[in-house]
Coordinates of C-alpha atoms in Angstrom, one line a residue:
X26 CA 3.0 31.5 -115.1
X27 CA -0.6 31.1 -114.1
X28 CA -1.8 31.3 -117.6
X29 CA 0.4 28.4 -118.8
X30 CA -0.7 26.3 -115.9
X31 CA -4.2 27.1 -116.7
X32 CA -3.5 26.1 -120.6
X33 CA -2.0 22.7 -119.4
X34 CA -4.9 22.0 -117.1
X35 CA -7.4 22.7 -120.0
X36 CA -5.3 20.6 -122.5
X37 CA -5.1 17.7 -119.8
X38 CA -9.0 18.2 -119.3
X39 CA -9.6 18.1 -122.8
X40 CA -7.4 15.0 -123.8
X41 CA -8.9 12.8 -120.9
X42 CA -12.6 13.8 -121.8
X43 CA -12.3 13.1 -125.4
X44 CA -10.6 9.8 -124.9
X45 CA -13.5 9.2 -122.3
X46 CA -16.1 9.7 -124.9
X47 CA -14.3 7.2 -127.3
X48 CA -14.4 4.6 -124.7
X49 CA -18.1 5.2 -123.8
X50 CA -18.9 4.9 -127.3
X51 CA -17.3 1.4 -127.4
X52 CA -19.2 0.5 -124.2
X53 CA -22.6 1.7 -125.0
X54 CA -24.8 -0.3 -127.9
X55 CA -25.3 1.6 -131.0
X56 CA -29.1 2.1 -130.5
X57 CA -28.4 3.6 -127.1
X58 CA -25.7 5.7 -128.5
X59 CA -28.0 6.9 -131.2
X60 CA -30.5 7.8 -128.8
X61 CA -28.1 9.8 -126.4
X62 CA -26.7 11.8 -129.5
X63 CA -30.4 12.6 -130.6
X64 CA -31.0 14.0 -127.2
X65 CA -27.9 16.1 -126.8
X66 CA -27.2 17.1 -130.6
X67 CA -29.3 15.4 -133.3
X68 CA -27.3 17.0 -136.2
X69 CA -24.9 14.2 -135.7
X70 CA -27.4 11.6 -136.6
X71 CA -28.7 13.5 -139.9
X72 CA -26.4 15.9 -141.3
X73 CA -28.5 16.6 -144.4
X74 CA -31.5 18.1 -142.3
X75 CA -29.9 20.6 -140.2
X76 CA -31.5 24.0 -139.5
X77 CA -29.9 27.1 -138.3
X78 CA -31.8 26.6 -134.9
X79 CA -30.3 23.3 -134.6
X80 CA -26.9 24.8 -134.8
X81 CA -27.9 27.9 -132.4
X82 CA -29.7 25.9 -129.7
X83 CA -27.3 23.4 -128.5
X84 CA -24.4 26.0 -128.5
X85 CA -26.6 28.5 -126.3
X86 CA -27.5 25.6 -124.0
X87 CA -23.9 24.9 -123.3
X88 CA -22.9 28.4 -122.8
X89 CA -25.9 28.9 -120.3
X90 CA -24.8 26.1 -118.4
X91 CA -21.2 27.0 -118.2
X92 CA -22.0 30.6 -117.3
X93 CA -24.4 29.3 -114.5
X94 CA -21.8 27.5 -113.0
X95 CA -18.7 29.9 -113.7
X96 CA -20.8 32.9 -112.1
X97 CA -21.7 31.1 -108.9
X98 CA -19.2 31.7 -106.3
X99 CA -19.6 28.3 -104.8
X100 CA -20.1 26.2 -107.8
X101 CA -17.6 27.6 -110.2
X102 CA -15.7 24.5 -110.2
X103 CA -18.4 22.7 -111.7
X104 CA -18.1 25.0 -115.0
X105 CA -15.0 22.9 -115.9
X106 CA -16.9 19.9 -115.3
X107 CA -19.6 20.9 -117.6
X108 CA -16.9 21.8 -120.2
X109 CA -15.5 18.2 -119.7
X110 CA -18.9 16.6 -120.3
X111 CA -19.1 18.6 -123.6
X112 CA -15.8 17.5 -124.5
X113 CA -16.8 13.8 -123.8
X114 CA -19.7 14.2 -126.0
X115 CA -17.7 15.4 -128.5
X116 CA -15.3 12.4 -128.7
X117 CA -18.3 10.2 -128.4
X118 CA -19.9 11.7 -131.4
X119 CA -16.6 12.0 -133.3
X120 CA -16.3 8.0 -133.0
X121 CA -20.1 7.7 -133.9
X122 CA -19.5 9.9 -137.1
X123 CA -16.4 8.3 -138.0
X124 CA -17.7 5.0 -137.9
X125 CA -21.3 5.6 -139.4
X126 CA -20.8 8.1 -142.1
X127 CA -19.2 7.2 -145.4
X128 CA -17.3 10.5 -145.8
X129 CA -14.2 11.6 -143.6
X130 CA -14.6 15.0 -145.2
X131 CA -17.9 15.7 -143.2
X132 CA -15.9 15.0 -140.1
X133 CA -12.9 17.0 -140.9
X134 CA -14.8 19.9 -142.2
X135 CA -17.6 20.4 -140.1
X136 CA -17.6 18.4 -136.7
X137 CA -14.0 18.2 -135.5
X138 CA -12.8 21.7 -136.0
X139 CA -15.8 23.6 -134.9
X140 CA -16.6 21.4 -131.8
X141 CA -12.9 21.8 -130.8
X142 CA -13.1 25.8 -131.1
X143 CA -16.3 25.8 -129.0
X144 CA -14.6 23.6 -126.5
X145 CA -11.8 26.1 -126.2
X146 CA -14.1 29.1 -126.0
X147 CA -16.4 27.1 -123.2
X148 CA -13.1 27.0 -121.4
X149 CA -12.6 30.6 -121.5
X150 CA -16.1 31.2 -120.4
X151 CA -15.2 29.5 -117.2
X152 CA -12.7 32.3 -116.7
X153 CA -15.2 35.2 -116.9
X154 CA -15.8 35.3 -113.2
X155 CA -12.6 35.0 -111.1
X156 CA -11.6 35.5 -107.7
X157 CA -9.2 38.3 -107.1
X158 CA -7.1 38.6 -103.9
X159 CA -7.7 42.0 -102.2
X160 CA -6.0 42.2 -99.0
X161 CA -6.9 39.0 -96.8
X162 CA -10.1 38.6 -98.4
X163 CA -11.2 37.4 -101.9
X164 CA -13.1 39.5 -104.3
X165 CA -15.0 38.1 -107.3
X166 CA -14.7 40.3 -110.4
X167 CA -16.9 39.6 -113.8
X168 CA -14.6 40.4 -116.5
X169 CA -16.8 42.0 -119.1
X170 CA -14.1 42.6 -121.8
X171 CA -13.3 38.7 -121.8
X172 CA -17.2 37.9 -121.8
X173 CA -18.0 40.0 -124.6
X174 CA -14.9 38.5 -126.6
X175 CA -16.0 35.1 -126.2
X176 CA -19.5 35.9 -127.2
X177 CA -18.4 37.6 -130.3
X178 CA -15.8 34.9 -131.2
X179 CA -18.7 32.1 -130.4
X180 CA -21.0 34.0 -132.7
X181 CA -18.4 34.3 -135.5
X182 CA -17.5 30.6 -135.5
X183 CA -21.4 29.9 -135.2
X184 CA -21.9 31.8 -138.4
X185 CA -19.0 29.9 -139.9
X186 CA -20.4 26.7 -139.1
X187 CA -23.8 27.5 -140.4
X188 CA -22.1 28.4 -143.7
X189 CA -19.9 25.4 -143.5
X190 CA -23.2 23.2 -143.1
X191 CA -25.3 25.1 -145.6
X192 CA -23.0 25.7 -148.5
X193 CA -19.9 23.6 -148.2
X194 CA -21.1 20.3 -147.1
X195 CA -23.9 19.9 -149.7
X196 CA -21.3 20.3 -152.5
X197 CA -19.1 17.4 -151.3

């Protein structure tokens, strides 16, 4: 029961944050949008010149930020907020890609699937440090198994994204 409620909560956060990103793109002027995108993830602006580090560094930055808040006993609620901000940027950049790029294939092969999977995995990172009820007290437990599983999955998806950027997109 608890897992289904958590899944529904994450799905609602995903939907609201993505739509918020779309709305924010409509409100911002294009030059300000490009400045924001270049600050957070410059790959969106120039998909022809993407390095391996340009793919890995933004992912690690989001992971570290989520883990910082998720493992803090008092600020763990902010981890979901950080993922919500990531999803808002995902929606913001999605609209930018769809309005600025000529190819829908770039969006559908590279940006959308990988960013969506990253967002789900970042939500899973929010759950690595959870409170367990032990008698009348709460005890915080770090789930190493979940942490290692999420890290391995993130690594595999990151390699898939690098292969997609390096080998599939140039042939389109």
